[in-house]
Short mmCIF file of C-alpha atoms in Angstrom, two decimals:
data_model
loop_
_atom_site.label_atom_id
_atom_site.label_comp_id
_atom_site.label_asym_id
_atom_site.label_seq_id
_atom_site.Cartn_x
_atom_site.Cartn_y
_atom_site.Cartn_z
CA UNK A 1 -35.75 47.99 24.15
CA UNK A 2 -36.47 44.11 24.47
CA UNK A 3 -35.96 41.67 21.84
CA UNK A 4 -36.04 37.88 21.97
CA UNK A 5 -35.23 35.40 18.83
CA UNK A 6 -37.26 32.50 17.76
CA UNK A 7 -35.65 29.69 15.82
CA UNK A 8 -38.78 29.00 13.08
CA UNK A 9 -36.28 26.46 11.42
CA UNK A 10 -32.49 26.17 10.37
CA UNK A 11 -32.95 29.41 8.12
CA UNK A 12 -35.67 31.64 9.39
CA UNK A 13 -36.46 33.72 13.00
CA UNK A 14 -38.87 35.78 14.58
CA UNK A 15 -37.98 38.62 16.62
CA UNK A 16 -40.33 39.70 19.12
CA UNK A 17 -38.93 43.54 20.15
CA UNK A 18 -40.90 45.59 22.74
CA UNK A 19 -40.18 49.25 22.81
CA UNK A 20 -40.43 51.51 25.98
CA UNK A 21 -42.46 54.77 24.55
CA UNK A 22 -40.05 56.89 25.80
CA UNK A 23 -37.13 55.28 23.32
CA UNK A 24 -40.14 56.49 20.45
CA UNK A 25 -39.61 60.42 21.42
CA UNK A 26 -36.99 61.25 18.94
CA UNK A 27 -38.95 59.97 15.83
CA UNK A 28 -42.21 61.37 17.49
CA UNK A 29 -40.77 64.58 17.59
CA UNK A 30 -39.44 63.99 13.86
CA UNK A 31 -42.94 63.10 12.77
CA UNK A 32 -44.33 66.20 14.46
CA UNK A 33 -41.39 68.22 12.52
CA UNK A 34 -42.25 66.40 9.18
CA UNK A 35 -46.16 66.94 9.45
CA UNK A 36 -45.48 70.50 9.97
CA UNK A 37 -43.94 71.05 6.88
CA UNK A 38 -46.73 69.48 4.99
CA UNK A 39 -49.87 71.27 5.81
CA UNK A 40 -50.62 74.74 6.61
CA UNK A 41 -53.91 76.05 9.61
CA UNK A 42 -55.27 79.46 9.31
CA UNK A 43 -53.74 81.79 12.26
CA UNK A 44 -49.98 79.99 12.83
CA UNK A 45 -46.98 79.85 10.71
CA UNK A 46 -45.90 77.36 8.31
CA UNK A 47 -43.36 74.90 10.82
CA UNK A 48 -44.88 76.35 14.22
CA UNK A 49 -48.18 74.68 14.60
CA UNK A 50 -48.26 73.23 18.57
CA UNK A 51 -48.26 69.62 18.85
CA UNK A 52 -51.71 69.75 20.66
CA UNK A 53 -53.55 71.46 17.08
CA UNK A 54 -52.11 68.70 14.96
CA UNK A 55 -53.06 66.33 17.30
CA UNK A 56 -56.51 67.93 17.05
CA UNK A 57 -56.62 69.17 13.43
CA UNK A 58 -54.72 65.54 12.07
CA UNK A 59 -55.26 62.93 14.54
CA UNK A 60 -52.76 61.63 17.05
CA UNK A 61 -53.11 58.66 15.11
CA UNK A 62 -51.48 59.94 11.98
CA UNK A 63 -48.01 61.21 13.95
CA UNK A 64 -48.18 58.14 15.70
CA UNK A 65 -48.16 56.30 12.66
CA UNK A 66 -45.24 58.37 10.76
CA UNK A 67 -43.06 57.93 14.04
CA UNK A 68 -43.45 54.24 13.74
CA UNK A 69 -42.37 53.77 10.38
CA UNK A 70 -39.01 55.93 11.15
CA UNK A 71 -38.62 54.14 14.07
CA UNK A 72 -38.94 50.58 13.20
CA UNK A 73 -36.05 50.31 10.91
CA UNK A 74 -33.70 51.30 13.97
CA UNK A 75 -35.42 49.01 16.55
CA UNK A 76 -34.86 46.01 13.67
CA UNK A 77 -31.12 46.93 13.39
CA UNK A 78 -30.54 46.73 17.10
CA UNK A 79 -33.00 43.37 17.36
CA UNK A 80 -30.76 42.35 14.53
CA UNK A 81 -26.83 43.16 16.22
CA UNK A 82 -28.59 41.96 19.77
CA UNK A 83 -29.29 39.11 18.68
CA UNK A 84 -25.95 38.58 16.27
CA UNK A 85 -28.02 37.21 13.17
CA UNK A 86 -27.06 37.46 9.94
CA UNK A 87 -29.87 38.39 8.09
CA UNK A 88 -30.96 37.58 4.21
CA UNK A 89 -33.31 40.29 2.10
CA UNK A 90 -35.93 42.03 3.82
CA UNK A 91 -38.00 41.19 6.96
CA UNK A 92 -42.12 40.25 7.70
CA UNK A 93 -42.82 43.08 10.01
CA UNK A 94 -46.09 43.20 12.18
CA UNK A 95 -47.20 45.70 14.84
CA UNK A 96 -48.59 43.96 17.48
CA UNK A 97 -49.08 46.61 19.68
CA UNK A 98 -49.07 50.31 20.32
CA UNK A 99 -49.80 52.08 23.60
CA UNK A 100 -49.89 55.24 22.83
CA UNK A 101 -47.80 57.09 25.80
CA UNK A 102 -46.65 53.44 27.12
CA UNK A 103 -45.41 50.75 24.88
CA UNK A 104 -44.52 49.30 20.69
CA UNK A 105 -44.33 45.85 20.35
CA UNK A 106 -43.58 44.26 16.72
CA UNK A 107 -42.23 40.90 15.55
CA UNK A 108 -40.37 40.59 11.66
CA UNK A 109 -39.60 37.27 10.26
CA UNK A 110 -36.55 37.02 8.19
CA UNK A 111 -34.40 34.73 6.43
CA UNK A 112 -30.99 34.36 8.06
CA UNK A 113 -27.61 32.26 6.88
CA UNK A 114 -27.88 28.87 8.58
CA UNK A 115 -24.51 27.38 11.08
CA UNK A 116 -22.85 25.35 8.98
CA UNK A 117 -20.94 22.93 10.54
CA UNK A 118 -17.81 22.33 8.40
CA UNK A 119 -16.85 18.99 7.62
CA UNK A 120 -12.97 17.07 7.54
CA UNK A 121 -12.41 17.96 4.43
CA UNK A 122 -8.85 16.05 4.69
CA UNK A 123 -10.43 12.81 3.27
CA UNK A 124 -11.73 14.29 0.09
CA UNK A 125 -10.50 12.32 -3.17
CA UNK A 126 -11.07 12.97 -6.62
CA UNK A 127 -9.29 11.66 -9.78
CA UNK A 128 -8.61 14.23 -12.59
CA UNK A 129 -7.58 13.70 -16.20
CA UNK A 130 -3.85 13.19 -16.87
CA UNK A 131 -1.33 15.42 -18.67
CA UNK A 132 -0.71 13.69 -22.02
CA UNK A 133 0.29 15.58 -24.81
CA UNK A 134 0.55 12.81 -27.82
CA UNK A 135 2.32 13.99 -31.35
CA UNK A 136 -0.78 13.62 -32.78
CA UNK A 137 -1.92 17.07 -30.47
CA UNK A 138 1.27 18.69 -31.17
CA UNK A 139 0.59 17.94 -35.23
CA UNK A 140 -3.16 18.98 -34.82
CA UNK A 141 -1.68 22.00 -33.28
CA UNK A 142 0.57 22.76 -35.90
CA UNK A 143 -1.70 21.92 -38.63
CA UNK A 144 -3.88 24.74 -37.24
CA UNK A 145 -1.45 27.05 -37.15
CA UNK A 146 -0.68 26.46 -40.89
CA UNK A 147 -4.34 26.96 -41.85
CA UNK A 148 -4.37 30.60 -40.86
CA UNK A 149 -1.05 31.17 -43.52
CA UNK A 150 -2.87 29.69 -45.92
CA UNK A 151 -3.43 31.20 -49.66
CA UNK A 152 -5.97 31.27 -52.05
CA UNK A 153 -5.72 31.33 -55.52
CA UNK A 154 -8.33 31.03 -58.41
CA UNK A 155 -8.64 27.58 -60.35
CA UNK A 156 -10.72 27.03 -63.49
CA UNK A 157 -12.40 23.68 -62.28
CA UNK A 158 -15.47 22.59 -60.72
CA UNK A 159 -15.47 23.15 -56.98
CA UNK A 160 -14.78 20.97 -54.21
CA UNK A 161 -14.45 20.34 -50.39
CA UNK A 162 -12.23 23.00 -48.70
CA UNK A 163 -12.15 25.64 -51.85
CA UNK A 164 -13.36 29.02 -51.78
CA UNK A 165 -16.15 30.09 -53.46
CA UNK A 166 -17.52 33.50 -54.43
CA UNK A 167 -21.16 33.52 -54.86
CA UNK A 168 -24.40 35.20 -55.02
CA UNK A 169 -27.98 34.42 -53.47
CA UNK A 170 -31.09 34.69 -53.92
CA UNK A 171 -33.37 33.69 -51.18
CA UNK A 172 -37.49 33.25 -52.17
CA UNK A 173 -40.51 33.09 -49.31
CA UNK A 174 -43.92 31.64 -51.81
CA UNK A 175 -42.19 32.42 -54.85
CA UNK A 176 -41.53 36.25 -53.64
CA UNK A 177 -37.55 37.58 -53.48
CA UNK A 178 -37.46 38.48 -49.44
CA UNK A 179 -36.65 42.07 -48.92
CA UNK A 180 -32.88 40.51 -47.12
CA UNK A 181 -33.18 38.04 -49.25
CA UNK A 182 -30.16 38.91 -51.65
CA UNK A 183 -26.43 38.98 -51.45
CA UNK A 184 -23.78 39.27 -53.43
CA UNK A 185 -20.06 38.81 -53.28
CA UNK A 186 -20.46 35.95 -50.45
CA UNK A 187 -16.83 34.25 -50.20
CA UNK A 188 -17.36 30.82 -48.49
CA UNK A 189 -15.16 28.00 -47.86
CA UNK A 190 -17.24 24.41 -49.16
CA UNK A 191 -17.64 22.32 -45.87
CA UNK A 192 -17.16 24.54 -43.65
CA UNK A 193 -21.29 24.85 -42.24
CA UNK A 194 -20.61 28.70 -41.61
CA UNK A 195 -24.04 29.63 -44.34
CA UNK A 196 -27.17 27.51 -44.96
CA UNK A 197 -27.89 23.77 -44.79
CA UNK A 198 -27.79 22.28 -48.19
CA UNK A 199 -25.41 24.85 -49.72
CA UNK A 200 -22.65 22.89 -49.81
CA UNK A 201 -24.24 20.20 -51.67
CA UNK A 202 -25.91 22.55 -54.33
CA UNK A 203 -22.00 24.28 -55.01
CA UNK A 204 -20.06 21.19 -54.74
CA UNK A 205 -19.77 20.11 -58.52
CA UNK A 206 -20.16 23.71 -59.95
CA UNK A 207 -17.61 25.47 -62.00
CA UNK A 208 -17.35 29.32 -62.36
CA UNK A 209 -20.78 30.44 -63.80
CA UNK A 210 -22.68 27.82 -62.84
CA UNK A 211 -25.69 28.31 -60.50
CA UNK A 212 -28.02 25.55 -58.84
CA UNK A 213 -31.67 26.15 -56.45
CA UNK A 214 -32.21 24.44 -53.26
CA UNK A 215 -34.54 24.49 -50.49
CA UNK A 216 -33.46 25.18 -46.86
CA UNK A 217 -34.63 26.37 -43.75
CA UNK A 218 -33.70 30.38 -42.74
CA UNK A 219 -31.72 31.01 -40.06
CA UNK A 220 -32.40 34.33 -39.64
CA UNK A 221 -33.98 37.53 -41.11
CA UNK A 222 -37.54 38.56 -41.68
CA UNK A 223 -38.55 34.94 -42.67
CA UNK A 224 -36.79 33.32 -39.91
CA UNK A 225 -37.21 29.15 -39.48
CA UNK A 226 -39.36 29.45 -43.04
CA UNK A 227 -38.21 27.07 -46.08
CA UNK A 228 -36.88 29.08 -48.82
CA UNK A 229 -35.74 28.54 -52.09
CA UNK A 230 -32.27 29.94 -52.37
CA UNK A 231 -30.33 30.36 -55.90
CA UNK A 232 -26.90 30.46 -56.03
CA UNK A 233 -24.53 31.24 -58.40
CA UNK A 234 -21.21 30.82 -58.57
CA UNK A 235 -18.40 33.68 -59.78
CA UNK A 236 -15.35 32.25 -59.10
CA UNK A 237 -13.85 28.99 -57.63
CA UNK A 238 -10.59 28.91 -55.36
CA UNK A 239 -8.31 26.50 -54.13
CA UNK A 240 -6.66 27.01 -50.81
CA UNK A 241 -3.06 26.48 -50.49
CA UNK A 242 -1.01 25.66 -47.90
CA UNK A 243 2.22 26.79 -46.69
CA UNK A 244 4.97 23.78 -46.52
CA UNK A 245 5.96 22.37 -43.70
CA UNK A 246 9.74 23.42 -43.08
CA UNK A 247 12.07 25.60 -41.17
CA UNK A 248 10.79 28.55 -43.41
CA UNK A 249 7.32 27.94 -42.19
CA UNK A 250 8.42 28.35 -38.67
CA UNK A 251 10.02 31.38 -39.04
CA UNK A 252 6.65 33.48 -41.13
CA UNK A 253 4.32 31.63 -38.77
CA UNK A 254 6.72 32.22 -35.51
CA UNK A 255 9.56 34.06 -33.44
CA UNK A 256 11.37 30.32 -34.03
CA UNK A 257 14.40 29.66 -36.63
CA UNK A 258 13.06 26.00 -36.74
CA UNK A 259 10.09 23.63 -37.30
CA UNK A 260 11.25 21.26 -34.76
CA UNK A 261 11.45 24.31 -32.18
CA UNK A 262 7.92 25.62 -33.14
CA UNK A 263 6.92 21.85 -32.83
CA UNK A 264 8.36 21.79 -28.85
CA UNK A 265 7.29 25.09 -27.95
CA UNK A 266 3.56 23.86 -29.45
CA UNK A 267 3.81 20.71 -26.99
CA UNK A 268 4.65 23.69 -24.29
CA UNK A 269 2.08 25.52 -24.84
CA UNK A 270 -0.44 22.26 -24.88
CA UNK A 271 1.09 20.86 -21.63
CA UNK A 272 0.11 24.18 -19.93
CA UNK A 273 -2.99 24.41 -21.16
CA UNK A 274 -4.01 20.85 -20.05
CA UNK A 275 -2.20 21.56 -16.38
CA UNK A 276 -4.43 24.55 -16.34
CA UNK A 277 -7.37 22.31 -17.07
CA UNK A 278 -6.48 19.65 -14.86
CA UNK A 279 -6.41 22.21 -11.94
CA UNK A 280 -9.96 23.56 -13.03
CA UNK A 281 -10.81 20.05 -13.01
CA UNK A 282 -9.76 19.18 -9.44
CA UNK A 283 -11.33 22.17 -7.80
CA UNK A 284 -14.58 21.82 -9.40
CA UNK A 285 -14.85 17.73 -8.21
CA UNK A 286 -12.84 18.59 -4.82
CA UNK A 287 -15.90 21.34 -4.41
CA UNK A 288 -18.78 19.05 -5.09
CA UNK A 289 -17.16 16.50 -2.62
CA UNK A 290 -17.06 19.47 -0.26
CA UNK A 291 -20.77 20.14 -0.95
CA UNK A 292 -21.56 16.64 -0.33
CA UNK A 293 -20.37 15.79 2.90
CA UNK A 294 -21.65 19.93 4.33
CA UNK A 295 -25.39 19.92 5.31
CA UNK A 296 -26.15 23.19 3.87
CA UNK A 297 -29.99 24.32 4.48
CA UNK A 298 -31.31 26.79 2.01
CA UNK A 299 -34.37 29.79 2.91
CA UNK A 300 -37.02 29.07 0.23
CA UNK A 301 -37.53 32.29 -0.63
CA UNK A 302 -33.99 33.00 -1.11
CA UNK A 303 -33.89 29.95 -3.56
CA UNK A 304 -37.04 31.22 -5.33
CA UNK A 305 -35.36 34.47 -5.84
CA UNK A 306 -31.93 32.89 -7.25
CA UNK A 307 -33.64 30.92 -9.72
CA UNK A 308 -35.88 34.13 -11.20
CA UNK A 309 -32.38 35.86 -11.40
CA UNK A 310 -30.49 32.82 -13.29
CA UNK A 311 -33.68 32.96 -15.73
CA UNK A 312 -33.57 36.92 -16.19
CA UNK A 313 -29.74 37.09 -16.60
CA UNK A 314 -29.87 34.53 -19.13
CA UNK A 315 -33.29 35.80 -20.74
CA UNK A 316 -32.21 38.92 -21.23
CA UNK A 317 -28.60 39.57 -21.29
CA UNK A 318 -26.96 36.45 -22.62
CA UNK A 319 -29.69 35.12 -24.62
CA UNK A 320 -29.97 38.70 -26.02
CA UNK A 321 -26.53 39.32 -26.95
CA UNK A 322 -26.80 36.10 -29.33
CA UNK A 323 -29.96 36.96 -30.87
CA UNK A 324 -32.02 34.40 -29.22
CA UNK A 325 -34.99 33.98 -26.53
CA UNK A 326 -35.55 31.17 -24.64
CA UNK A 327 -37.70 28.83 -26.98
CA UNK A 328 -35.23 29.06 -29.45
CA UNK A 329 -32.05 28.73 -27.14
CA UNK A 330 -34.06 24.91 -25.41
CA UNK A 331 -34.80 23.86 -29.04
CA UNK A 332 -31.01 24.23 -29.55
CA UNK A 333 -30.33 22.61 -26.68
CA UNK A 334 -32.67 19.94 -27.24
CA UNK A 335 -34.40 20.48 -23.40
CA UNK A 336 -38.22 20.50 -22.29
CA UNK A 337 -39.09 23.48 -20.10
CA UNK A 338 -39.50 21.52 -17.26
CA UNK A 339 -35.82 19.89 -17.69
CA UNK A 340 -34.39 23.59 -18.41
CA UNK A 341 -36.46 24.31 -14.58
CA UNK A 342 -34.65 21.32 -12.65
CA UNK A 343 -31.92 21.91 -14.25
CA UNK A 344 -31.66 25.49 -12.95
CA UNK A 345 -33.09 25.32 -9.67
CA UNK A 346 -30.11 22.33 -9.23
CA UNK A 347 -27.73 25.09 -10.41
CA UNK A 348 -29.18 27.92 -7.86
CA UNK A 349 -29.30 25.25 -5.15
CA UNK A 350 -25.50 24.71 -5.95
CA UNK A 351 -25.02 28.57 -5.68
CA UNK A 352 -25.74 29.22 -3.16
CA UNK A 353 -24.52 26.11 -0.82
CA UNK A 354 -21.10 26.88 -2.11
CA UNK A 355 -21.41 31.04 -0.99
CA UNK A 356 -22.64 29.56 2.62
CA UNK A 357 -20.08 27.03 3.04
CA UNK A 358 -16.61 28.75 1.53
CA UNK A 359 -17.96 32.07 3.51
CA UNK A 360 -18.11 29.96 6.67
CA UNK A 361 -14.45 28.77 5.39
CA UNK A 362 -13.53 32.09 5.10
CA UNK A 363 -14.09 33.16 8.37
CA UNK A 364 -13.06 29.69 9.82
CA UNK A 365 -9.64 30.27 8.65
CA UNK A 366 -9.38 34.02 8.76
CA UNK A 367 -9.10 34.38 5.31
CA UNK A 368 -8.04 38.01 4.02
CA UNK A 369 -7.54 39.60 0.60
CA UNK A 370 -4.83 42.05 -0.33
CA UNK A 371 -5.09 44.53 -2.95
CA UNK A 372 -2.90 42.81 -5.18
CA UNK A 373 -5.13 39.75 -5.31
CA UNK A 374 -8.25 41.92 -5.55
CA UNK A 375 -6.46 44.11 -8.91
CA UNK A 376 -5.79 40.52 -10.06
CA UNK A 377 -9.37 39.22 -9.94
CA UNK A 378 -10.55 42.83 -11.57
CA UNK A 379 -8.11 42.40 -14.60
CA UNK A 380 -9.48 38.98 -15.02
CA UNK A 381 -13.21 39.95 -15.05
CA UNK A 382 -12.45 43.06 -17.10
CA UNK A 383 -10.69 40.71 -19.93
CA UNK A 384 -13.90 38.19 -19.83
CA UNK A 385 -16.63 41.19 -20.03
CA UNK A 386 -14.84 42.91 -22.92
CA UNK A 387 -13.62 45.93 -21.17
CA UNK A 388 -10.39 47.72 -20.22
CA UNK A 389 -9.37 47.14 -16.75
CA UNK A 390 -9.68 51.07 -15.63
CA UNK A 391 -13.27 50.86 -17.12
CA UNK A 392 -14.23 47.93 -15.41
CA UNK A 393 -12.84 49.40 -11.94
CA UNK A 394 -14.02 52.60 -12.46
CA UNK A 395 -18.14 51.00 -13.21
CA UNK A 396 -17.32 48.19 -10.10
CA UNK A 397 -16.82 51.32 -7.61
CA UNK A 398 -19.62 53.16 -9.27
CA UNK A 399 -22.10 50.17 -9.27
CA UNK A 400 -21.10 49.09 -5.18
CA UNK A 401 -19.72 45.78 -6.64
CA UNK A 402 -16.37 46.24 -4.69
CA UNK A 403 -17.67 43.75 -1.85
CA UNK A 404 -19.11 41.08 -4.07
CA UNK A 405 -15.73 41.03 -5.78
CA UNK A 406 -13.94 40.49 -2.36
CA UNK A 407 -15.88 38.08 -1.74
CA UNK A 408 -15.59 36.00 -4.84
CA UNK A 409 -11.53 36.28 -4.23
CA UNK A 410 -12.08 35.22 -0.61
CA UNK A 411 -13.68 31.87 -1.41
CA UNK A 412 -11.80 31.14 -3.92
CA UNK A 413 -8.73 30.96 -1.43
CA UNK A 414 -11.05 29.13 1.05
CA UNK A 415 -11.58 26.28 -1.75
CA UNK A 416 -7.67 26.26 -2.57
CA UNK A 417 -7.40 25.43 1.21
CA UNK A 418 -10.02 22.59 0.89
CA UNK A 419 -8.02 21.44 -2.33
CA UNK A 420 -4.59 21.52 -1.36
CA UNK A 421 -5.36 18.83 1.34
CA UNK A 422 -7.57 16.82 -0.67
CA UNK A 423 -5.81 13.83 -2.48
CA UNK A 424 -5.87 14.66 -5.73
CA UNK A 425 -4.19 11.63 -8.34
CA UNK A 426 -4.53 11.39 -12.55
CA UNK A 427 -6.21 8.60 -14.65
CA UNK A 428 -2.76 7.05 -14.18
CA UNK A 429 -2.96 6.25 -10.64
CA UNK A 430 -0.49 9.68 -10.37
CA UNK A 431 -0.56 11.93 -7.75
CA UNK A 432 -1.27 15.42 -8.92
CA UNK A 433 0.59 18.35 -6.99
CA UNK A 434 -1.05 21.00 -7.95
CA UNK A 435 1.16 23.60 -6.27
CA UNK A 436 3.97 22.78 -8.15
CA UNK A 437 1.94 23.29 -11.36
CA UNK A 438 0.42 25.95 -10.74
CA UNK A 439 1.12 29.03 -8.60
CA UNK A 440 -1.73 30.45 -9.00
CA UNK A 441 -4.16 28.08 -7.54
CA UNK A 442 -6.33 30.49 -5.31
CA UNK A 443 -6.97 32.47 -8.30
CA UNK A 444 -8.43 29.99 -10.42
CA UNK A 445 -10.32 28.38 -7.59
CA UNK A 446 -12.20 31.97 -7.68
CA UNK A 447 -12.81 31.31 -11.30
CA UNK A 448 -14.31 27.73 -9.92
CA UNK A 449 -16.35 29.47 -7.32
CA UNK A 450 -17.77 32.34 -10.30
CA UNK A 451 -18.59 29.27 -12.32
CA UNK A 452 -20.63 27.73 -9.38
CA UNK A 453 -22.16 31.21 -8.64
CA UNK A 454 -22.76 32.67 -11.88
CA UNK A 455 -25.63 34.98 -10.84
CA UNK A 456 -23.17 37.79 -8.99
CA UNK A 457 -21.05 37.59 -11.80
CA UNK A 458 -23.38 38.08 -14.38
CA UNK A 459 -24.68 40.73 -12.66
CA UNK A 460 -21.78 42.21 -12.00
CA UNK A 461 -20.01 42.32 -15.18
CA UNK A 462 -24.09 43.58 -16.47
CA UNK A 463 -23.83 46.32 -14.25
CA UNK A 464 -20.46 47.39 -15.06
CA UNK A 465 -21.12 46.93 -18.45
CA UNK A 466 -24.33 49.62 -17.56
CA UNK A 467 -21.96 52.04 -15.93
CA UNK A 468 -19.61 52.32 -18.85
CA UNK A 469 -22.28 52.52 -21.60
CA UNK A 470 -23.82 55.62 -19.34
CA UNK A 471 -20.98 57.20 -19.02
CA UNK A 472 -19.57 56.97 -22.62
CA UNK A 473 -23.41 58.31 -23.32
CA UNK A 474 -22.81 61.21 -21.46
CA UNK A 475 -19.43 62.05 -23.24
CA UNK A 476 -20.82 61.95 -26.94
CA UNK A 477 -23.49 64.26 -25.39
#
């Protein structure tokens, strides 16, 4: 076999292969075999017809035909490893000749990864938000944490903001009661937005007993984005209480003896939450310096495909977990179609020139992943799609997702390399180490790199999500 490589540009070939007819004997043989099988002719045995009578009976043309198509895939392989490409979705294949008894010739176009060249990343600067934890955060904190203790207790008065309200509804479509348009027993705290617009206004003022109407727009049921006119009526008003402040406080709310300790451990907890942020924060601006200084080509039809898989992933499984298609979900977001189209094909462009680049990182530096780092990711991913680590694992190997989890780990140590010499400082002119923050910096740069990526993930935590729905299936069966 011959094969020779055009360059058609920075991420597509041609490969022109020519194929001695001798190198076809295996698959013509094979094609002989398989036709055999197939058809039966009056005075030989099913499997021992001579070559020459199907030949006759069939046509040279047809065997000729079948051993091509087994062939071809091997002959692209070996085109493929000759010429050391590194090939994206499937190839253009045309015959352009066959000799019968002498010679195949075929080109296939194909999409291949472009050489990057990887740029100094050494100079890369970003500034990152600084660590301040004010008393006012600790207090907000605190505050919080006293809302959940807190009690309610009835009140004969009329109701105001922040009381509890029991109530009933009555929701009407053209002066008819809607089929789901009645409920009873509704506890709902006054300002809180958590039922329909306007109902806050209409209970505000109302004492135990008291009803009021008002019109407001559905948010869901049968008469969804109509304007109904909802009754409600009012059984009982409640005041919410809240715990006092003090060491006793601490001690229901806490494992500490004091407020002041519950106070320090709250400004802790903050402080590591904002490091954890500020880390986040660096490798997502340290990556789009990256991405600005790489010249990263992208295959069209690669793109084209990423952007049809963004749509579909969040069409039809996030979208569809929430209740929502996509009109509704840009009407929310206050987007035109064509915005929500830019601003996913500039997502999908991002994608993927952060795959190409950290990959070519990856095997720039020799980057490896252990088992312990890969269990690590997997626990993560489990604990964001909802399921038990041995699930997860158990629908990852299942579904062939292993790889695509290796790989997310591997770039995400390829961008903690790019970040760690990067000069990183805070809105206070500080420099940031973020080693000595955080330990576990490769780790959440492959939390960066899913964020940049989402497609795979989604994907991956759909069809793990798949697996373990089939399988628990199966077991109530």
């Amino acid at each position: 076999m011959k094969s020779a490589v055009e360059t058609l540009n920075p991420t597509r070939v041609r490969l022109t292969v020519e194929v001695p007819f001798e190198e076809l004997k295996d698959s013509l043989d094979a094609a002989y075999k398989k036709i055999n099988q197939q058809v039966t002719v009056k005075g030989f045995r099913k499997g021992k017809i001579p070559a020459r009578v199907i030949d006759q009976r069939f046509g040279r043309g047809a065997v000729l035909e079948e051993a091509v198509n087994d062939a071809l895939p091997k002959f692209y392989t070996d085109a493929v490893n000759e010429g050391e490409l590194n090939v994206l979705g499937q190839p253009e294949v045309d015959i352009t000749e066959l000799k019968d008894g002498e010679l195949l010739a075929f080109t296939a176009e194909v999409d291949i990864r472009p050489v990057i060249e990887i740029p100094d990343y050494s100079g890369i600067e970003v500034t990152v938000d600084s660590i301040e934890v004010s008393d006012e955060d600790v207090d907000k904190s605190v505050e919080q944490l006293r809302d959940r203790f807190a009690s309610t207790n009835p009140v004969e008065r009329a109701a105001a903001e922040g009381d509890v309200v029991t109530i009933d509804l009555e929701a009407k479509v053209d002066g008819e009661v809607l089929p789901d348009g009645v409920a009873t027993g509704v506890q709902y705290t006054i300002g809180s937005g958590e039922l329909l617009d306007g109902i806050d206004e209409a209970v505000t003022g109302l004492e135990a007993g008291g009803e009021a109407t008002f019109t407001s727009e559905l948010k869901g049921g049968a008469a969804e984005g109509k304007a109904a006119e909802v009754t409600v009526k009012v059984s009982q008003v409640a005041a919410r209480e809240l715990p006092e402040l003090d060491d006793e406080f601490a001690q229901m709310a806490s494992e500490f003896d004091t407020l002041d300790e519950l106070k320090a451990d709250s400004r802790k907890r903050l402080e590591s939450s904002k490091q954890y942020d500020q880390a986040t924060q660096a490798q997502e601006r340290v990556l789009d310096e990256l991405l600005k200084l790489a010249e990263v080509p992208i295959p069209e039809k690669l793109l084209a495909e990423e952007i049809n898989t963004r749509k579909h992933n969040l069409e039809h499984h996030q979208l569809g977990q929430m209740g929502l298609d996509l009109a509704k979900y840009l009407e929310i977001q206050g987007k035109t179609e064509e915005e929500f189209d830019a601003e996913t094909k500039e997502q999908a462009e991002k994608g993927i020139k952060t795959q190409f680049i950290l990959d070519e990182l990856v095997n720039k530096e020799k980057l490896n992943v252990n088992q312990e780092e890969l269990t690590e990711h997997l626990m993560r991913r489990a604990q964001s799609s909802g399921m038990s680590p041995d699930q997860f694992a158990q629908a990852v190997v299942e579904g062939g997702q292993v790889p695509m989890l290796v790989g997310e780990v591997a770039r995400g140590k390829a961008l903690a390399v790019v970040v760690e010499a990067a000069k990183v400082t805070d809105t206070n002119g500080e420099i940031v180490d973020l080693d000595d923050e955080d330990d576990d910096e490769a780790a959440e740069a492959a939390e960066t790199v899913e964020a940049a990526d989402s497609t795979e993930a989604v994907e991956a935590d759909t069809k793990a999500e798949g697996k373990a729905e089939e399988k628990a299936d199966k077991n109530e069966a």
